[in-house]
mmCIF file of C-alpha atoms in Angstrom:
data_model
loop_
_atom_site.group_PDB
_atom_site.id
_atom_site.type_symbol
_atom_site.label_atom_id
_atom_site.label_comp_id
_atom_site.label_asym_id
_atom_site.label_seq_id
_atom_site.Cartn_x
_atom_site.Cartn_y
_atom_site.Cartn_z
ATOM 1 C CA MET A 550 -34.277 19.722 6.276
ATOM 2 C CA PRO A 551 -32.040 20.398 9.440
ATOM 3 C CA SER A 552 -28.507 20.846 8.894
ATOM 4 C CA VAL A 553 -26.200 18.436 9.159
ATOM 5 C CA SER A 554 -24.024 17.981 12.196
ATOM 6 C CA ARG A 555 -20.088 17.284 11.523
ATOM 7 C CA LYS A 556 -19.887 16.459 15.451
ATOM 8 C CA TYR A 557 -19.383 12.752 15.439
ATOM 9 C CA TYR A 558 -16.733 13.045 12.834
ATOM 10 C CA ASP A 559 -14.903 16.106 14.847
ATOM 11 C CA VAL A 560 -15.170 13.878 17.799
ATOM 12 C CA LEU A 561 -13.114 11.661 16.204
ATOM 13 C CA GLY A 562 -11.026 14.007 14.109
ATOM 14 C CA VAL A 563 -11.814 12.050 10.620
ATOM 15 C CA SER A 564 -13.360 13.764 7.860
ATOM 16 C CA PRO A 565 -17.018 12.909 6.546
ATOM 17 C CA ASN A 566 -15.252 10.943 3.781
ATOM 18 C CA ALA A 567 -13.381 8.869 6.342
ATOM 19 C CA SER A 568 -13.255 5.135 5.529
ATOM 20 C CA ASP A 569 -13.981 2.380 7.810
ATOM 21 C CA SER A 570 -10.185 1.946 8.636
ATOM 22 C CA ASP A 571 -10.068 5.418 9.150
ATOM 23 C CA LEU A 572 -12.574 5.327 11.794
ATOM 24 C CA LYS A 573 -11.151 2.214 13.915
ATOM 25 C CA LYS A 574 -7.871 3.816 13.750
ATOM 26 C CA ALA A 575 -9.209 6.765 15.333
ATOM 27 C CA TYR A 576 -11.386 5.428 17.779
ATOM 28 C CA ARG A 577 -8.516 2.952 18.560
ATOM 29 C CA LYS A 578 -6.172 6.083 19.594
ATOM 30 C CA LEU A 579 -8.754 8.171 21.145
ATOM 31 C CA ALA A 580 -10.325 5.149 23.422
ATOM 32 C CA MET A 581 -6.837 4.206 24.580
ATOM 33 C CA LYS A 582 -6.143 7.799 25.806
ATOM 34 C CA TRP A 583 -9.596 8.711 27.338
ATOM 35 C CA HIS A 584 -10.397 5.351 28.918
ATOM 36 C CA PRO A 585 -11.354 6.489 32.396
ATOM 37 C CA ASP A 586 -9.365 3.843 34.067
ATOM 38 C CA LYS A 587 -6.138 4.967 32.294
ATOM 39 C CA CYS A 588 -7.011 8.718 32.005
ATOM 40 C CA LYS A 589 -7.048 10.670 35.197
ATOM 41 C CA ALA A 590 -8.909 13.787 33.750
ATOM 42 C CA ALA A 591 -12.071 14.907 35.281
ATOM 43 C CA ASP A 592 -14.069 14.792 31.986
ATOM 44 C CA ALA A 593 -12.508 11.347 31.109
ATOM 45 C CA LYS A 594 -15.352 9.202 31.162
ATOM 46 C CA GLU A 595 -17.579 11.615 29.429
ATOM 47 C CA LYS A 596 -15.120 11.887 26.763
ATOM 48 C CA PHE A 597 -14.821 8.245 26.571
ATOM 49 C CA GLN A 598 -18.449 7.688 26.017
ATOM 50 C CA GLU A 599 -18.642 10.660 23.409
ATOM 51 C CA ILE A 600 -15.798 8.775 21.451
ATOM 52 C CA SER A 601 -17.904 5.761 21.949
ATOM 53 C CA GLN A 602 -21.114 6.740 20.842
ATOM 54 C CA ALA A 603 -19.661 8.695 17.707
ATOM 55 C CA TYR A 604 -17.603 5.479 16.542
ATOM 56 C CA ASP A 605 -20.896 3.465 17.049
ATOM 57 C CA VAL A 606 -22.754 5.827 14.580
ATOM 58 C CA LEU A 607 -20.165 6.153 11.986
ATOM 59 C CA SER A 608 -19.266 2.457 12.019
ATOM 60 C CA ASP A 609 -22.851 1.258 11.262
ATOM 61 C CA PRO A 610 -23.648 2.362 7.331
ATOM 62 C CA GLU A 611 -27.298 2.523 8.416
ATOM 63 C CA LYS A 612 -26.749 4.719 11.429
ATOM 64 C CA ARG A 613 -24.062 6.912 9.339
ATOM 65 C CA LYS A 614 -26.521 7.601 6.661
ATOM 66 C CA MET A 615 -29.165 8.568 8.729
ATOM 67 C CA TYR A 616 -26.441 10.744 10.727
ATOM 68 C CA ASP A 617 -25.420 12.630 7.095
ATOM 69 C CA MET A 618 -28.795 12.986 6.534
ATOM 70 C CA TYR A 619 -30.364 14.590 9.603
ATOM 71 C CA GLY A 620 -27.876 15.068 11.881
ATOM 72 C CA GLU A 621 -28.283 14.369 15.468
ATOM 73 C CA ASP A 622 -32.139 15.274 15.573
ATOM 74 C CA GLY A 623 -32.357 12.417 13.004
ATOM 75 C CA MET A 624 -30.643 10.130 15.612
ATOM 76 C CA LYS A 625 -32.911 11.184 18.284
ATOM 77 C CA GLY A 626 -35.755 10.626 16.355
ATOM 78 C CA GLY A 627 -36.144 7.060 17.158
ATOM 79 C CA MET A 628 -33.883 5.243 14.418
ATOM 80 C CA PRO A 629 -33.281 1.732 15.792
ATOM 81 C CA SER A 630 -30.060 0.846 17.245
ATOM 82 C CA SER A 631 -28.099 -2.515 17.278
ATOM 83 C CA GLY A 632 -25.879 -1.595 20.524
ATOM 84 C CA GLY A 633 -25.550 1.849 20.976
ATOM 85 C CA MET A 634 -27.929 4.923 20.911
ATOM 86 C CA ASN A 635 -31.713 3.375 21.260
ATOM 87 C CA GLY A 636 -34.540 5.898 20.436
ATOM 88 C CA GLY A 637 -33.976 9.447 21.811
ATOM 89 C CA ARG A 638 -31.132 8.619 23.846
ATOM 90 C CA GLN A 639 -28.318 11.403 24.099
ATOM 91 C CA GLN A 640 -25.388 9.487 25.438
ATOM 92 C CA PHE A 641 -24.068 6.500 25.532
ATOM 93 C CA SER A 642 -24.212 4.462 29.048
ATOM 94 C CA GLN A 643 -20.552 3.701 30.397
ATOM 95 C CA GLU A 644 -21.483 -0.053 30.021
ATOM 96 C CA GLU A 645 -22.162 0.214 26.288
ATOM 97 C CA ALA A 646 -18.876 2.329 25.557
ATOM 98 C CA GLN A 647 -17.099 -0.451 27.377
ATOM 99 C CA LYS A 648 -18.679 -3.061 25.292
ATOM 100 C CA ILE A 649 -17.292 -1.342 22.459
ATOM 101 C CA PHE A 650 -13.914 -1.132 23.829
ATOM 102 C CA GLU A 651 -13.839 -4.606 24.558
ATOM 103 C CA GLN A 652 -14.607 -5.640 20.939
ATOM 104 C CA PHE A 653 -11.562 -3.746 20.441
ATOM 105 C CA PHE A 654 -9.213 -4.969 22.652
ATOM 106 C CA GLY A 655 -11.069 -8.105 23.911
ATOM 107 C CA GLY A 656 -10.566 -6.836 27.678
ATOM 108 C CA PHE A 657 -7.009 -7.479 27.213
ATOM 109 C CA GLY A 658 -7.885 -11.184 27.499
ATOM 110 C CA GLY A 659 -7.859 -11.540 31.345
ATOM 111 C CA LYS A 660 -10.435 -14.124 32.837
ATOM 112 C CA GLN A 661 -13.462 -11.584 33.363
ATOM 113 C CA ARG A 662 -15.653 -12.439 35.982
ATOM 114 C CA GLN A 663 -18.444 -10.562 38.515
ATOM 115 C CA GLY A 664 -16.907 -9.444 41.666
ATOM 116 C CA SER A 665 -18.452 -8.243 44.815
ATOM 117 C CA GLY A 666 -21.250 -5.717 44.420
ATOM 118 C CA GLY A 667 -21.632 -6.925 40.632
ATOM 119 C CA ARG A 668 -18.703 -5.127 39.642
ATOM 120 C CA THR A 669 -16.303 -6.553 36.806
ATOM 121 C CA ALA A 670 -13.296 -7.867 38.062
ATOM 122 C CA PHE A 671 -10.155 -8.559 35.854
ATOM 123 C CA HIS A 672 -7.861 -11.918 36.825
ATOM 124 C CA PHE A 673 -4.326 -11.881 35.503
ATOM 125 C CA GLY A 674 -2.587 -15.174 36.697
ATOM 126 C CA GLY A 675 1.054 -15.939 36.093
ATOM 127 C CA PRO A 676 4.345 -14.527 37.282
ATOM 128 C CA MET A 677 2.807 -10.651 37.094
ATOM 129 C CA GLY A 678 2.399 -10.921 41.004
ATOM 130 C CA GLY A 679 0.206 -13.581 41.444
ATOM 131 C CA THR A 680 -3.725 -12.815 40.977
ATOM 132 C CA GLN A 681 -4.638 -9.430 40.612
ATOM 133 C CA GLN A 682 -8.163 -8.175 40.632
ATOM 134 C CA ARG A 683 -9.447 -4.703 40.062
ATOM 135 C CA SER A 684 -13.073 -3.527 39.376
ATOM 136 C CA GLY A 685 -13.400 -2.832 35.746
ATOM 137 C CA ASN A 686 -9.648 -1.765 35.528
ATOM 138 C CA PRO A 687 -8.095 -3.325 32.274
ATOM 139 C CA PHE A 688 -4.831 -1.206 32.642
ATOM 140 C CA GLY A 689 -3.320 -0.730 35.962
ATOM 141 C CA ALA A 690 0.532 -1.383 35.983
ATOM 142 C CA MET A 691 0.449 -2.657 32.500
ATOM 143 C CA PHE A 692 0.808 0.625 30.646
ATOM 144 C CA GLY A 693 3.228 2.461 33.647
ATOM 145 C CA GLY A 694 2.170 5.836 32.221
ATOM 146 C CA MET A 695 2.859 5.051 28.609
ATOM 147 C CA ASP A 696 2.001 7.723 26.356
ATOM 148 C CA THR A 697 -0.473 6.410 23.648
ATOM 149 C CA ASP A 698 -0.853 9.622 21.682
ATOM 150 C CA ASN A 699 1.508 8.630 18.930
ATOM 151 C CA ASP A 700 0.133 6.611 16.145
ATOM 152 C CA GLU A 701 3.292 4.292 16.141
ATOM 153 C CA ASP A 702 2.006 3.129 19.687
ATOM 154 C CA LEU A 703 -1.882 2.434 18.413
ATOM 155 C CA GLY A 704 -0.837 0.364 15.527
ATOM 156 C CA GLY A 705 -1.380 -2.882 17.073
ATOM 157 C CA LEU A 706 -0.564 -3.925 21.083
ATOM 158 C CA GLY A 707 2.250 -5.866 20.227
ATOM 159 C CA SER A 708 4.429 -2.349 20.975
ATOM 160 C CA MET A 709 2.573 -2.403 24.316
ATOM 161 C CA PHE A 710 2.564 -5.804 25.380
ATOM 162 C CA GLY A 711 5.860 -7.178 24.204
ATOM 163 C CA GLN A 712 6.242 -10.249 22.363
ATOM 164 C CA GLN A 713 3.159 -11.495 20.195
ATOM 165 C CA GLN A 714 2.011 -14.874 20.396
ATOM 166 C CA GLN A 715 -0.487 -17.156 18.475
ATOM 167 C CA GLY A 716 -4.137 -15.551 19.787
ATOM 168 C CA GLY A 717 -2.586 -12.798 22.123
ATOM 169 C CA PHE A 718 0.344 -11.411 23.737
ATOM 170 C CA SER A 719 2.882 -12.158 26.544
ATOM 171 C CA PHE A 720 5.790 -10.799 28.402
ATOM 172 C CA PRO A 721 9.071 -13.037 28.413
ATOM 173 C CA GLY A 722 8.378 -15.754 31.226
ATOM 174 C CA GLN A 723 4.908 -14.588 31.800
ATOM 175 C CA GLN A 724 1.479 -16.203 31.221
ATOM 176 C CA GLN A 725 -0.120 -15.408 27.559
ATOM 177 C CA PHE A 726 -2.967 -13.234 27.459
ATOM 178 C CA ASN A 727 -5.398 -14.375 25.179
ATOM 179 C CA THR A 728 -6.594 -11.266 22.988
ATOM 180 C CA ALA A 729 -8.321 -13.290 20.190
ATOM 181 C CA LYS A 730 -11.927 -12.062 20.579
ATOM 182 C CA LYS A 731 -11.610 -9.888 17.933
ATOM 183 C CA PRO A 732 -8.892 -9.790 15.045
ATOM 184 C CA ARG A 733 -6.228 -6.997 15.073
ATOM 185 C CA TYR A 734 -5.804 -4.920 12.176
ATOM 186 C CA GLN A 735 -4.254 -6.646 9.592
ATOM 187 C CA LYS A 736 -1.419 -5.563 7.031
ATOM 188 C CA PRO A 737 -3.058 -4.770 3.421
ATOM 189 C CA GLN A 738 -2.030 -7.663 0.945
ATOM 190 C CA THR A 739 -0.753 -6.578 -2.066
ATOM 191 C CA ILE A 740 -1.518 -8.604 -5.224
ATOM 192 C CA GLN A 741 1.180 -7.654 -8.103
ATOM 193 C CA LYS A 742 0.552 -7.892 -11.644
ATOM 194 C CA THR A 743 2.733 -7.384 -14.394
ATOM 195 C CA ILE A 744 2.374 -4.912 -17.536
ATOM 196 C CA ASN A 745 4.375 -5.769 -20.654
ATOM 197 C CA VAL A 746 4.941 -2.443 -22.273
ATOM 198 C CA SER A 747 7.179 -1.642 -25.331
ATOM 199 C CA LEU A 748 10.279 0.202 -25.387
ATOM 200 C CA GLU A 749 8.541 2.598 -28.013
ATOM 201 C CA ASP A 750 5.880 3.269 -25.242
ATOM 202 C CA LEU A 751 8.326 3.422 -22.516
ATOM 203 C CA ALA A 752 10.025 6.124 -24.381
ATOM 204 C CA LYS A 753 6.736 8.357 -25.245
ATOM 205 C CA GLY A 754 4.635 7.520 -22.210
ATOM 206 C CA PHE A 755 1.653 5.402 -22.019
ATOM 207 C CA SER A 756 -2.006 5.080 -20.753
ATOM 208 C CA LYS A 757 -3.542 1.724 -20.214
ATOM 209 C CA LYS A 758 -6.639 0.506 -18.989
ATOM 210 C CA LEU A 759 -6.815 -2.828 -17.388
ATOM 211 C CA LYS A 760 -9.749 -4.879 -16.338
ATOM 212 C CA VAL A 761 -10.024 -6.531 -12.719
ATOM 213 C CA SER A 762 -12.145 -8.778 -11.309
ATOM 214 C CA ARG A 763 -12.854 -8.636 -7.390
ATOM 215 C CA LYS A 764 -14.727 -10.226 -4.992
ATOM 216 C CA ILE A 765 -16.957 -8.314 -2.545
ATOM 217 C CA GLN A 766 -18.524 -10.124 0.744
ATOM 218 C CA ASP A 767 -21.447 -8.452 2.490
ATOM 219 C CA GLU A 768 -20.965 -7.838 6.095
ATOM 220 C CA GLN A 769 -24.394 -8.482 7.152
ATOM 221 C CA THR A 770 -25.262 -11.681 4.889
ATOM 222 C CA GLY A 771 -21.906 -12.893 4.068
ATOM 223 C CA ALA A 772 -23.099 -13.423 0.385
ATOM 224 C CA ILE A 773 -20.076 -13.009 -2.325
ATOM 225 C CA THR A 774 -20.639 -11.006 -5.402
ATOM 226 C CA THR A 775 -17.865 -10.554 -8.322
ATOM 227 C CA SER A 776 -17.522 -7.014 -9.856
ATOM 228 C CA THR A 777 -15.414 -5.708 -12.695
ATOM 229 C CA ASN A 778 -13.320 -2.586 -12.224
ATOM 230 C CA ILE A 779 -11.153 -0.681 -15.025
ATOM 231 C CA LEU A 780 -8.317 0.345 -13.379
ATOM 232 C CA THR A 781 -5.962 3.028 -15.407
ATOM 233 C CA VAL A 782 -1.579 3.000 -15.427
ATOM 234 C CA ASP A 783 -0.416 6.370 -16.678
ATOM 235 C CA GLY A 784 3.238 5.471 -17.522
ATOM 236 C CA ARG A 785 5.329 8.951 -17.904
ATOM 237 C CA ALA A 786 7.699 9.431 -20.746
ATOM 238 C CA GLY A 787 10.815 7.566 -19.917
ATOM 239 C CA VAL A 788 9.650 5.284 -17.256
ATOM 240 C CA LYS A 789 11.497 2.729 -16.498
ATOM 241 C CA ALA A 790 10.904 -1.320 -16.060
ATOM 242 C CA GLY A 791 10.170 -2.282 -12.444
ATOM 243 C CA THR A 792 8.449 0.790 -11.577
ATOM 244 C CA LYS A 793 5.251 -0.097 -9.596
ATOM 245 C CA TYR A 794 1.521 1.599 -9.459
ATOM 246 C CA THR A 795 -0.305 0.705 -6.564
ATOM 247 C CA PHE A 796 -4.438 1.057 -6.235
ATOM 248 C CA ALA A 797 -5.333 0.694 -2.878
ATOM 249 C CA ASP A 798 -8.223 -1.542 -1.761
ATOM 250 C CA ALA A 799 -8.936 -2.781 -5.129
ATOM 251 C CA GLY A 800 -8.579 -6.320 -4.650
ATOM 252 C CA ASP A 801 -10.886 -8.692 -2.900
ATOM 253 C CA LYS A 802 -12.996 -7.402 -0.002
ATOM 254 C CA LEU A 803 -13.604 -10.312 2.130
ATOM 255 C CA ILE A 804 -14.805 -10.576 5.822
ATOM 256 C CA ASN A 805 -12.185 -11.405 8.401
ATOM 257 C CA GLN A 806 -9.573 -11.087 5.577
ATOM 258 C CA PRO A 807 -6.799 -8.424 4.773
ATOM 259 C CA GLN A 808 -7.504 -5.347 2.531
ATOM 260 C CA GLN A 809 -6.398 -6.285 -0.877
ATOM 261 C CA ASP A 810 -4.101 -3.614 -2.781
ATOM 262 C CA ILE A 811 -3.661 -4.269 -6.515
ATOM 263 C CA GLN A 812 -0.166 -3.219 -7.716
ATOM 264 C CA PHE A 813 1.157 -3.364 -11.608
ATOM 265 C CA VAL A 814 4.587 -3.569 -12.211
ATOM 266 C CA ILE A 815 5.951 -2.552 -15.329
ATOM 267 C CA GLN A 816 7.953 -5.023 -17.192
ATOM 268 C CA GLU A 817 9.704 -3.873 -20.694
ATOM 269 C CA LYS A 818 9.098 -6.427 -23.978
ATOM 270 C CA PRO A 819 12.537 -7.240 -25.545
ATOM 271 C CA HIS A 820 13.127 -5.409 -28.748
ATOM 272 C CA PRO A 821 14.941 -6.647 -31.855
ATOM 273 C CA HIS A 822 17.042 -3.560 -32.220
ATOM 274 C CA PHE A 823 17.619 -1.865 -28.987
ATOM 275 C CA LYS A 824 18.394 -2.472 -25.415
ATOM 276 C CA ARG A 825 17.858 0.060 -22.606
ATOM 277 C CA GLU A 826 20.714 0.700 -20.159
ATOM 278 C CA GLY A 827 19.673 3.304 -17.734
ATOM 279 C CA ASN A 828 18.347 6.292 -20.024
ATOM 280 C CA ASP A 829 20.934 5.325 -22.862
ATOM 281 C CA LEU A 830 19.916 2.881 -25.283
ATOM 282 C CA LEU A 831 22.173 0.494 -27.014
ATOM 283 C CA THR A 832 22.249 -0.763 -30.686
ATOM 284 C CA THR A 833 24.338 -2.710 -32.882
ATOM 285 C CA VAL A 834 25.208 -1.706 -36.858
ATOM 286 C CA SER A 835 26.649 -4.095 -39.006
ATOM 287 C CA ILE A 836 29.272 -3.013 -41.699
ATOM 288 C CA PRO A 837 31.335 -4.469 -44.162
ATOM 289 C CA LEU A 838 35.087 -5.258 -43.434
ATOM 290 C CA VAL A 839 36.486 -3.132 -46.151
ATOM 291 C CA ASP A 840 34.411 0.183 -44.423
ATOM 292 C CA ALA A 841 35.849 -0.779 -41.324
ATOM 293 C CA LEU A 842 39.200 -0.680 -42.663
ATOM 294 C CA VAL A 843 39.060 2.697 -44.408
ATOM 295 C CA GLY A 844 36.203 4.301 -42.669
ATOM 296 C CA GLY A 845 32.981 5.735 -43.845
ATOM 297 C CA THR A 846 29.517 7.443 -42.884
ATOM 298 C CA PHE A 847 27.422 4.743 -41.249
ATOM 299 C CA THR A 848 23.555 4.846 -41.254
ATOM 300 C CA VAL A 849 22.033 4.387 -37.643
ATOM 301 C CA PRO A 850 18.407 3.443 -36.711
ATOM 302 C CA LEU A 851 16.505 5.286 -34.027
ATOM 303 C CA LEU A 852 14.107 4.161 -31.737
ATOM 304 C CA GLU A 853 11.069 6.220 -33.349
ATOM 305 C CA GLY A 854 11.535 4.719 -36.668
ATOM 306 C CA LYS A 855 14.220 7.590 -38.410
ATOM 307 C CA THR A 856 17.541 7.199 -38.817
ATOM 308 C CA THR A 857 20.786 9.016 -38.402
ATOM 309 C CA THR A 858 24.256 8.886 -39.520
ATOM 310 C CA VAL A 859 27.820 8.695 -37.765
ATOM 311 C CA SER A 860 31.304 9.153 -39.669
ATOM 312 C CA LEU A 861 34.312 7.348 -38.299
ATOM 313 C CA ASP A 862 38.289 7.328 -40.174
ATOM 314 C CA ARG A 863 38.050 3.453 -39.149
ATOM 315 C CA VAL A 864 36.023 0.894 -36.892
ATOM 316 C CA GLU A 865 38.410 -0.704 -34.360
ATOM 317 C CA PRO A 866 37.686 -3.536 -32.162
ATOM 318 C CA ASN A 867 35.062 -2.571 -29.532
ATOM 319 C CA SER A 868 34.717 0.798 -31.230
ATOM 320 C CA THR A 869 31.593 2.581 -30.573
ATOM 321 C CA ALA A 870 29.969 5.691 -31.636
ATOM 322 C CA ILE A 871 27.894 7.951 -29.396
ATOM 323 C CA VAL A 872 24.532 9.739 -30.726
ATOM 324 C CA SER A 873 23.594 12.634 -28.149
ATOM 325 C CA GLY A 874 20.141 12.941 -26.940
ATOM 326 C CA ALA A 875 18.829 9.943 -28.968
ATOM 327 C CA GLY A 876 18.445 7.691 -25.923
ATOM 328 C CA MET A 877 15.410 7.691 -23.529
ATOM 329 C CA PRO A 878 13.853 10.705 -21.711
ATOM 330 C CA LYS A 879 15.081 11.632 -18.235
ATOM 331 C CA LYS A 880 12.656 11.888 -15.206
ATOM 332 C CA HIS A 881 13.766 15.282 -14.389
ATOM 333 C CA GLY A 882 14.143 16.336 -18.254
ATOM 334 C CA GLY A 883 16.779 15.959 -20.819
ATOM 335 C CA THR A 884 17.487 12.450 -22.932
ATOM 336 C CA GLY A 885 19.918 9.857 -22.583
ATOM 337 C CA ASP A 886 22.569 8.862 -25.596
ATOM 338 C CA MET A 887 22.203 6.446 -27.936
ATOM 339 C CA ILE A 888 25.695 4.047 -27.978
ATOM 340 C CA VAL A 889 26.227 2.380 -31.121
ATOM 341 C CA SER A 890 28.445 -0.757 -31.485
ATOM 342 C CA PHE A 891 29.529 -2.207 -34.633
ATOM 343 C CA HIS A 892 29.606 -5.393 -35.977
ATOM 344 C CA VAL A 893 32.242 -6.162 -38.692
ATOM 345 C CA MET A 894 31.156 -8.586 -41.340
ATOM 346 C CA PHE A 895 33.642 -10.487 -43.432
ATOM 347 C CA PRO A 896 33.343 -11.668 -47.098
ATOM 348 C CA ARG A 897 30.706 -14.381 -47.546
ATOM 349 C CA THR A 898 33.255 -15.731 -50.227
ATOM 350 C CA PRO A 899 36.746 -16.732 -49.796
ATOM 351 C CA LEU A 900 39.237 -14.725 -51.210
ATOM 352 C CA SER A 901 40.848 -15.309 -54.629
ATOM 353 C CA SER A 902 44.904 -16.177 -54.796
ATOM 354 C CA VAL A 903 44.857 -12.414 -56.819
ATOM 355 C CA GLN A 904 42.898 -10.761 -53.948
ATOM 356 C CA LYS A 905 44.992 -12.514 -50.993
ATOM 357 C CA GLU A 906 48.147 -11.101 -52.768
ATOM 358 C CA GLY A 907 47.188 -7.872 -53.423
ATOM 359 C CA LEU A 908 46.093 -7.569 -49.431
ATOM 360 C CA SER A 909 49.532 -8.893 -48.236
ATOM 361 C CA ASN A 910 51.204 -6.264 -50.599
ATOM 362 C CA PHE A 911 48.822 -3.155 -49.071
ATOM 363 C CA LEU A 912 47.915 -3.899 -45.983
ATOM 364 C CA PRO A 913 50.406 -3.589 -42.850
ATOM 365 C CA ARG A 914 51.183 -6.576 -40.605
ATOM 366 C CA SER A 915 51.497 -4.819 -37.278
#
């Protein structure tokens, strides 16, 4: 078997594992840079055709499979083509390269017609200066020397052409250019789901396997099938409610619909005895009135099921005690504290006359 060539991947500047989205982004950037009607380099036409040929092969699953197996030699062996490299042809024609370009950018939407001598002319109406015709040049003064090497410039045509309108772009006060021939790249849609996690699991860390169904539409037949995926969410010890875990491209994959990301958001289950506040845990301990008055040693429950004790001379209103290190694990090491409040319980039955008199004699009134 001949050695597999990486040439087409190198031409687009992507890895052999590049996704369809990676290929489109790479083609968009390079095609805008090297289109011979914009780039004045001597080899611009050759580079543009080379970029187009690489994209044509790698964006077609069947062609890409053949190329990955046999390299360019396999492609020259007569593999059928739907719009690019036929049989043993080694190079795209300019017409084929331009066709792919227009599928991305719609010829910039001007009225396209045949000019004299069979050349393609682009007609732009409106206040840009009346009617402009230029043979096969969709760029002209629109770019004004704009640098398109930066990714920011290539995230969409909106930054190049001003205000985006429905189905196209326009400059303020100018006629709209229809670019609806091919949909623009759409920002991924995020589907959120909540995961209810107990305080105990948040404290020690957790791993949850979640079953997710997704619809996948065949690009050739349009048929939709449903598959099931198991996604694993691993939470570190001490992770907080509201933390998000995103799985890119794990949702539905439908034609002409944005990519779907699945995002899981941690939600803390209510606890009967503890409440979290940052990295600290809050709890309340009930004590009799007499203990609040005379003080004592009080038992405090811990999150992991154990207990500890705190000692106070007396418990005043709004008194708290702190158990160091008994809170939640911190992200960068260490542990929060347990903050203990007290609920003072009064006697369940009324005091007798003798008890009241005794308290009046012994308790100060200020």
